[in-house]
Amino acid sequence: MKSTFRPRLLNGQTGDPALLLNLRWQGRALLVDLGRIDRTPAPVLLPIEAVFVSHTHMDHFMGFDQLLRIFLARDTTLRLYGPAGLADCVEGKLAGYTWNLTDEYAFTIEVTDIGERQTTGWRFAARRRFAREMVGPPRPFTGVVVADPVFTVEAAPLDHRIVSMAYAVTERTHLNVRTDVLAASGLRPGRWLNVLKDAVRAGAPPDTPIEVTPEDRRPLAALRDELLVVTPGQKVAYVVDTLFSPGNVAKVTRLAAGADVLFCEAPFLEEDLEQATRRYHLTAAQAGALARAAGVRRLQVFHFSPRYEGRYGEIIAEAQAEFAGQEPRYGGLERGRAALP
Ligand SMILES: [Zn+2]
Ligand SMILES: [Zn+2]
């Protein structure tokens, strides 16, 4: 399957968490977590329209300044989502600079604090020297934080002694063009293909006219049936900095269920289980067990502790072995009856 999201860890498996999701063909991108990103070229970061922050420990949030610097003179809105208190952290960051020359700037930051039962929106506009303003009344939180025509983003608050938010980004419907049929039909590829896809995704009526050229309008259904392959959307799940507790396991397996890929932290080896638990982090085996229980297709572990430098291969091997169910340490998790610490 051709993937719409092209997920990429900007700092690999060992650097700060920052997962870039490029939306193929759309010129749009999402970022999950905001660790240091100063080695990523600006053109890679500019398509980002929303950032989903797990929590504001430094290694997950220090990239904020870099993103701000790149976006400041742009006529755009950058949206940030994260656990309740994120807006306080953004406000604190912004208070660290002087904003007397930004009155003409159109750049705006919108922050959504995801609380237990409701989300609260805040706006920080450059032209108002980033003074904090509330955006409308709080809204009930039901698990979905973004419902875009192309994708949805769900969030689940996990226990890391503070909230560490896990996310799942799911493409609504995956639409591929049959390029061979298109070529044979003599129609020229163009923007109309995106118009067609958008209309199909939005559930537009079958007779909706699609303008292939100014002189050539055809009904949506005919073009869809001839040119598009419609398959279920791709799903990317993201879990970092969390304790392996019954509550967290239940939330992760629900959120990540059936994901095409789960990006999961694995900072510790199982041999250091005690330390992992004390620090509210997962071991590699626990990451593998979560992936298996959630029935994901692929597990990508990252956020390795530098203490294992030279042994990163062991972390990956431990996680993948548990994921594959080879002599599982956390057997039965998928049926909800594992022995949990
Ligand atoms: Zn971390
Ligand atoms: Zn943390």
GROMACS .gro file of C-alpha atoms and ligand atoms in nm:
model
  343
    1MET     CA    1   0.000   0.000   0.000
    2LYS     CA    2   0.128   0.345  -0.085
    3SER     CA    3   0.133   0.543   0.234
    4THR     CA    4  -0.002   0.895   0.261
    5PHE     CA    5   0.185   0.966   0.581
    6ARG     CA    6   0.554   0.929   0.543
    7PRO     CA    7   0.659   0.913   0.908
    8ARG     CA    8   1.017   1.007   0.985
    9LEU     CA    9   1.194   1.041   1.319
   10LEU     CA   10   1.386   1.365   1.271
   11ASN     CA   11   1.651   1.260   1.522
   12GLY     CA   12   1.652   0.888   1.456
   13GLN     CA   13   1.604   0.634   1.731
   14THR     CA   14   1.852   0.784   1.972
   15GLY     CA   15   1.791   1.160   1.956
   16ASP     CA   16   1.509   1.371   2.097
   17PRO     CA   17   1.158   1.261   2.000
   18ALA     CA   18   1.020   1.445   1.696
   19LEU     CA   19   0.816   1.246   1.446
   20LEU     CA   20   0.742   1.421   1.119
   21LEU     CA   21   0.438   1.304   0.925
   22ASN     CA   22   0.445   1.436   0.572
   23LEU     CA   23   0.115   1.410   0.394
   24ARG     CA   24   0.213   1.293   0.050
   25TRP     CA   25   0.082   1.507  -0.236
   26GLN     CA   26  -0.070   1.756   0.007
   27GLY     CA   27   0.224   1.981   0.091
   28ARG     CA   28   0.118   1.948   0.453
   29ALA     CA   29   0.291   1.799   0.753
   30LEU     CA   30   0.227   1.719   1.117
   31LEU     CA   31   0.484   1.688   1.391
   32VAL     CA   32   0.446   1.463   1.691
   33ASP     CA   33   0.661   1.585   1.977
   34LEU     CA   34   0.897   1.874   1.965
   35GLY     CA   35   1.242   1.773   2.086
   36ARG     CA   36   1.540   1.955   1.941
   37ILE     CA   37   1.500   2.009   1.568
   38ASP     CA   38   1.784   2.251   1.499
   39ARG     CA   39   1.957   2.007   1.265
   40THR     CA   40   1.651   1.980   1.041
   41PRO     CA   41   1.651   2.225   0.748
   42ALA     CA   42   1.374   2.487   0.752
   43PRO     CA   43   1.216   2.369   0.422
   44VAL     CA   44   1.146   2.034   0.589
   45LEU     CA   45   0.975   2.205   0.883
   46LEU     CA   46   0.776   2.473   0.700
   47PRO     CA   47   0.489   2.246   0.586
   48ILE     CA   48   0.413   2.167   0.952
   49GLU     CA   49   0.068   2.293   1.042
   50ALA     CA   50   0.013   2.121   1.375
   51VAL     CA   51   0.230   1.982   1.652
   52PHE     CA   52   0.114   1.717   1.896
   53VAL     CA   53   0.316   1.737   2.216
   54SER     CA   54   0.324   1.437   2.449
   55HIS     CA   55   0.441   1.638   2.749
   56THR     CA   56   0.672   1.927   2.816
   57HIS     CA   57   0.977   1.752   2.956
   58MET     CA   58   1.265   1.928   2.790
   59ASP     CA   59   1.358   1.656   2.542
   60HIS     CA   60   1.003   1.669   2.403
   61PHE     CA   61   0.954   2.044   2.385
   62MET     CA   62   1.281   2.233   2.346
   63GLY     CA   63   1.230   2.251   1.967
   64PHE     CA   64   0.953   2.507   2.021
   65ASP     CA   65   1.194   2.800   1.992
   66GLN     CA   66   1.335   2.670   1.666
   67LEU     CA   67   0.991   2.629   1.514
   68LEU     CA   68   0.887   2.974   1.636
   69ARG     CA   69   1.194   3.129   1.475
   70ILE     CA   70   1.122   2.966   1.141
   71PHE     CA   71   0.751   3.055   1.140
   72LEU     CA   72   0.761   3.402   1.294
   73ALA     CA   73   0.756   3.608   0.973
   74ARG     CA   74   0.509   3.375   0.800
   75ASP     CA   75   0.147   3.449   0.733
   76THR     CA   76   0.026   3.132   0.895
   77THR     CA   77  -0.119   2.969   1.205
   78LEU     CA   78   0.069   2.697   1.388
   79ARG     CA   79  -0.146   2.476   1.606
   80LEU     CA   80  -0.015   2.296   1.912
   81TYR     CA   81  -0.194   2.022   2.102
   82GLY     CA   82  -0.089   1.871   2.432
   83PRO     CA   83  -0.181   1.793   2.790
   84ALA     CA   84  -0.349   2.059   3.002
   85GLY     CA   85  -0.086   2.315   3.096
   86LEU     CA   86   0.069   2.329   2.748
   87ALA     CA   87  -0.056   2.685   2.699
   88ASP     CA   88   0.118   2.785   3.024
   89CYS     CA   89   0.444   2.645   2.888
   90VAL     CA   90   0.398   2.822   2.553
   91GLU     CA   91   0.320   3.144   2.736
   92GLY     CA   92   0.632   3.100   2.946
   93LYS     CA   93   0.848   3.039   2.639
   94LEU     CA   94   0.707   3.345   2.461
   95ALA     CA   95   0.764   3.558   2.770
   96GLY     CA   96   1.135   3.490   2.735
   97TYR     CA   97   1.170   3.718   2.431
   98THR     CA   98   1.093   4.080   2.343
   99TRP     CA   99   0.817   4.138   2.087
  100ASN     CA  100   0.814   4.511   2.012
  101LEU     CA  101   0.866   4.473   1.635
  102THR     CA  102   0.610   4.207   1.544
  103ASP     CA  103   0.296   4.425   1.518
  104GLU     CA  104   0.284   4.373   1.141
  105TYR     CA  105   0.328   3.998   1.158
  106ALA     CA  106   0.033   3.775   1.081
  107PHE     CA  107   0.178   3.469   1.253
  108THR     CA  108  -0.044   3.314   1.518
  109ILE     CA  109  -0.003   3.021   1.753
  110GLU     CA  110  -0.311   2.832   1.862
  111VAL     CA  111  -0.276   2.599   2.157
  112THR     CA  112  -0.523   2.332   2.258
  113ASP     CA  113  -0.493   2.210   2.616
  114ILE     CA  114  -0.632   1.858   2.632
  115GLY     CA  115  -0.782   1.807   2.976
  116GLU     CA  116  -0.949   1.500   3.121
  117ARG     CA  117  -1.298   1.595   3.009
  118GLN     CA  118  -1.256   1.902   2.793
  119THR     CA  119  -1.021   2.084   2.561
  120THR     CA  120  -0.944   2.453   2.594
  121GLY     CA  121  -0.819   2.668   2.308
  122TRP     CA  122  -0.576   2.958   2.343
  123ARG     CA  123  -0.440   3.204   2.087
  124PHE     CA  124  -0.109   3.389   2.086
  125ALA     CA  125  -0.088   3.639   1.798
  126ALA     CA  126   0.241   3.803   1.697
  127ARG     CA  127   0.059   4.127   1.617
  128ARG     CA  128  -0.063   4.135   1.977
  129ARG     CA  129   0.285   4.063   2.106
  130PHE     CA  130   0.175   3.710   2.176
  131ALA     CA  131  -0.064   3.815   2.452
  132ARG     CA  132  -0.265   3.510   2.560
  133GLU     CA  133  -0.630   3.502   2.456
  134MET     CA  134  -0.889   3.233   2.511
  135VAL     CA  135  -1.052   3.094   2.197
  136GLY     CA  136  -1.419   3.028   2.266
  137PRO     CA  137  -1.555   2.816   2.549
  138PRO     CA  138  -1.395   2.479   2.641
  139ARG     CA  139  -1.517   2.185   2.436
  140PRO     CA  140  -1.591   1.832   2.556
  141PHE     CA  141  -1.302   1.591   2.496
  142THR     CA  142  -1.409   1.256   2.358
  143GLY     CA  143  -1.075   1.122   2.241
  144VAL     CA  144  -1.058   1.293   1.902
  145VAL     CA  145  -0.861   1.618   1.898
  146VAL     CA  146  -0.850   1.687   1.524
  147ALA     CA  147  -1.105   1.588   1.261
  148ASP     CA  148  -0.956   1.696   0.928
  149PRO     CA  149  -1.104   1.600   0.589
  150VAL     CA  150  -0.794   1.385   0.529
  151PHE     CA  151  -0.718   1.245   0.876
  152THR     CA  152  -0.823   1.233   1.239
  153VAL     CA  153  -0.600   1.257   1.544
  154GLU     CA  154  -0.692   1.081   1.865
  155ALA     CA  155  -0.523   1.138   2.198
  156ALA     CA  156  -0.499   0.925   2.512
  157PRO     CA  157  -0.353   1.058   2.837
  158LEU     CA  158  -0.099   0.816   2.986
  159ASP     CA  159   0.059   0.812   3.329
  160HIS     CA  160   0.422   0.933   3.337
  161ARG     CA  161   0.381   1.081   3.687
  162ILE     CA  162   0.247   1.366   3.480
  163VAL     CA  163   0.026   1.319   3.176
  164SER     CA  164   0.214   1.197   2.870
  165MET     CA  165  -0.022   1.213   2.576
  166ALA     CA  166  -0.022   0.928   2.325
  167TYR     CA  167  -0.153   0.997   1.976
  168ALA     CA  168  -0.294   0.807   1.681
  169VAL     CA  169  -0.317   0.971   1.340
  170THR     CA  170  -0.556   0.792   1.107
  171GLU     CA  171  -0.614   0.867   0.744
  172ARG     CA  172  -0.986   0.866   0.671
  173THR     CA  173  -0.981   0.679   0.344
  174HIS     CA  174  -0.685   0.593   0.131
  175LEU     CA  175  -0.734   0.687  -0.232
  176ASN     CA  176  -0.488   0.575  -0.495
  177VAL     CA  177  -0.503   0.671  -0.859
  178ARG     CA  178  -0.479   0.384  -1.108
  179THR     CA  179  -0.202   0.547  -1.305
  180ASP     CA  180  -0.216   0.286  -1.581
  181VAL     CA  181  -0.588   0.343  -1.635
  182LEU     CA  182  -0.536   0.718  -1.618
  183ALA     CA  183  -0.264   0.704  -1.882
  184ALA     CA  184  -0.474   0.479  -2.105
  185SER     CA  185  -0.775   0.710  -2.072
  186GLY     CA  186  -0.583   0.999  -2.224
  187LEU     CA  187  -0.679   1.227  -1.933
  188ARG     CA  188  -0.402   1.451  -1.810
  189PRO     CA  189  -0.316   1.433  -1.440
  190GLY     CA  190  -0.373   1.760  -1.261
  191ARG     CA  191  -0.531   1.937  -0.968
  192TRP     CA  192  -0.867   1.787  -1.060
  193LEU     CA  193  -0.746   1.453  -0.919
  194ASN     CA  194  -0.719   1.613  -0.575
  195VAL     CA  195  -1.059   1.775  -0.621
  196LEU     CA  196  -1.196   1.431  -0.704
  197LYS     CA  197  -1.032   1.271  -0.400
  198ASP     CA  198  -1.152   1.547  -0.168
  199ALA     CA  199  -1.506   1.506  -0.299
  200VAL     CA  200  -1.495   1.128  -0.251
  201ARG     CA  201  -1.359   1.166   0.103
  202ALA     CA  202  -1.624   1.424   0.186
  203GLY     CA  203  -1.893   1.180   0.068
  204ALA     CA  204  -2.016   1.410  -0.210
  205PRO     CA  205  -2.312   1.282  -0.420
  206PRO     CA  206  -2.220   1.050  -0.710
  207ASP     CA  207  -2.336   1.297  -0.974
  208THR     CA  208  -2.115   1.580  -0.841
  209PRO     CA  209  -1.947   1.729  -1.150
  210ILE     CA  210  -1.567   1.720  -1.150
  211GLU     CA  211  -1.394   1.959  -1.386
  212VAL     CA  212  -1.123   1.757  -1.560
  213THR     CA  213  -1.064   2.048  -1.799
  214PRO     CA  214  -1.277   2.363  -1.838
  215GLU     CA  215  -1.457   2.190  -2.126
  216ASP     CA  216  -1.476   1.844  -1.970
  217ARG     CA  217  -1.693   1.786  -1.662
  218ARG     CA  218  -1.768   1.433  -1.551
  219PRO     CA  219  -1.970   1.286  -1.266
  220LEU     CA  220  -1.774   1.193  -0.954
  221ALA     CA  221  -1.892   0.831  -0.947
  222ALA     CA  222  -1.773   0.756  -1.300
  223LEU     CA  223  -1.427   0.897  -1.234
  224ARG     CA  224  -1.404   0.731  -0.892
  225ASP     CA  225  -1.496   0.386  -1.021
  226GLU     CA  226  -1.265   0.411  -1.317
  227LEU     CA  227  -0.963   0.581  -1.168
  228LEU     CA  228  -0.949   0.533  -0.791
  229VAL     CA  229  -0.865   0.243  -0.565
  230VAL     CA  230  -1.032   0.305  -0.231
  231THR     CA  231  -0.872   0.134   0.068
  232PRO     CA  232  -0.891   0.188   0.444
  233GLY     CA  233  -0.667   0.469   0.568
  234GLN     CA  234  -0.323   0.434   0.712
  235LYS     CA  235  -0.283   0.461   1.089
  236VAL     CA  236   0.025   0.578   1.278
  237ALA     CA  237   0.036   0.553   1.658
  238TYR     CA  238   0.283   0.721   1.891
  239VAL     CA  239   0.360   0.633   2.253
  240VAL     CA  240   0.641   0.777   2.465
  241ASP     CA  241   0.739   0.822   2.828
  242THR     CA  242   0.493   0.603   3.005
  243LEU     CA  243   0.470   0.348   3.283
  244PHE     CA  244   0.376  -0.012   3.204
  245SER     CA  245   0.066  -0.013   3.424
  246PRO     CA  246  -0.271  -0.181   3.365
  247GLY     CA  247  -0.434   0.156   3.298
  248ASN     CA  248  -0.170   0.263   3.047
  249VAL     CA  249  -0.167  -0.077   2.876
  250ALA     CA  250  -0.544  -0.063   2.829
  251LYS     CA  251  -0.528   0.288   2.684
  252VAL     CA  252  -0.240   0.212   2.448
  253THR     CA  253  -0.390  -0.109   2.313
  254ARG     CA  254  -0.716   0.072   2.244
  255LEU     CA  255  -0.554   0.378   2.086
  256ALA     CA  256  -0.299   0.190   1.873
  257ALA     CA  257  -0.531  -0.098   1.776
  258GLY     CA  258  -0.454  -0.220   1.425
  259ALA     CA  259  -0.208   0.060   1.349
  260ASP     CA  260   0.015   0.021   1.045
  261VAL     CA  261   0.305   0.138   1.255
  262LEU     CA  262   0.349   0.207   1.624
  263PHE     CA  263   0.629   0.441   1.721
  264CYS     CA  264   0.702   0.345   2.079
  265GLU     CA  265   0.963   0.450   2.327
  266ALA     CA  266   1.206   0.182   2.447
  267PRO     CA  267   1.452   0.368   2.665
  268PHE     CA  268   1.547   0.068   2.881
  269LEU     CA  269   1.631  -0.297   2.840
  270GLU     CA  270   1.426  -0.544   3.041
  271GLU     CA  271   1.735  -0.610   3.257
  272ASP     CA  272   1.680  -0.259   3.395
  273LEU     CA  273   1.308  -0.306   3.451
  274GLU     CA  274   1.324  -0.173   3.804
  275GLN     CA  275   1.478   0.152   3.692
  276ALA     CA  276   1.238   0.187   3.399
  277THR     CA  277   0.943   0.145   3.635
  278ARG     CA  278   1.084   0.391   3.885
  279ARG     CA  279   1.118   0.650   3.610
  280TYR     CA  280   0.776   0.578   3.459
  281HIS     CA  281   0.924   0.455   3.132
  282LEU     CA  282   0.887   0.138   2.924
  283THR     CA  283   1.139  -0.134   2.860
  284ALA     CA  284   1.197  -0.264   2.508
  285ALA     CA  285   1.011  -0.586   2.590
  286GLN     CA  286   0.717  -0.386   2.723
  287ALA     CA  287   0.710  -0.183   2.401
  288GLY     CA  288   0.702  -0.510   2.207
  289ALA     CA  289   0.423  -0.644   2.427
  290LEU     CA  290   0.214  -0.331   2.373
  291ALA     CA  291   0.262  -0.355   1.997
  292ARG     CA  292   0.160  -0.720   1.998
  293ALA     CA  293  -0.143  -0.657   2.218
  294ALA     CA  294  -0.255  -0.370   1.995
  295GLY     CA  295  -0.217  -0.588   1.686
  296VAL     CA  296  -0.008  -0.334   1.498
  297ARG     CA  297   0.160  -0.430   1.173
  298ARG     CA  298   0.497  -0.279   1.246
  299LEU     CA  299   0.678  -0.163   1.559
  300GLN     CA  300   0.938   0.111   1.547
  301VAL     CA  301   1.113   0.162   1.881
  302PHE     CA  302   1.307   0.478   1.964
  303HIS     CA  303   1.398   0.721   2.245
  304PHE     CA  304   1.683   0.495   2.358
  305SER     CA  305   1.874   0.591   2.668
  306PRO     CA  306   2.234   0.690   2.585
  307ARG     CA  307   2.348   0.453   2.862
  308TYR     CA  308   2.309   0.172   2.607
  309GLU     CA  309   2.533   0.328   2.346
  310GLY     CA  310   2.690   0.042   2.154
  311ARG     CA  311   2.401  -0.187   2.258
  312TYR     CA  312   2.114  -0.029   2.066
  313GLY     CA  313   2.083  -0.345   1.858
  314GLU     CA  314   1.989  -0.534   2.175
  315ILE     CA  315   1.705  -0.291   2.244
  316ILE     CA  316   1.563  -0.341   1.897
  317ALA     CA  317   1.606  -0.719   1.914
  318GLU     CA  318   1.439  -0.741   2.256
  319ALA     CA  319   1.142  -0.531   2.142
  320GLN     CA  320   1.095  -0.718   1.815
  321ALA     CA  321   1.123  -1.061   1.980
  322GLU     CA  322   0.851  -0.971   2.229
  323PHE     CA  323   0.642  -0.818   1.950
  324ALA     CA  324   0.671  -1.142   1.752
  325GLY     CA  325   0.569  -1.339   2.061
  326GLN     CA  326   0.889  -1.543   2.080
  327GLU     CA  327   0.896  -1.668   2.439
  328PRO     CA  328   0.698  -1.366   2.550
  329ARG     CA  329   0.773  -1.216   2.889
  330TYR     CA  330   0.437  -1.044   2.884
  331GLY     CA  331   0.226  -1.325   2.742
  332GLY     CA  332  -0.150  -1.301   2.743
  333LEU     CA  333  -0.147  -0.924   2.735
  334GLU     CA  334  -0.364  -0.917   2.426
  335ARG     CA  335  -0.632  -1.100   2.620
  336GLY     CA  336  -0.603  -0.863   2.910
  337ARG     CA  337  -0.469  -1.115   3.157
  338ALA     CA  338  -0.098  -1.055   3.167
  339ALA     CA  339   0.086  -1.033   3.493
  340LEU     CA  340   0.147  -0.663   3.526
  341PRO     CA  341   0.380  -0.499   3.770
  342ZN      ZN  342   1.140   1.156   2.710
  343ZN      ZN  343   0.927   1.252   3.011
   0.00000   0.00000   0.00000
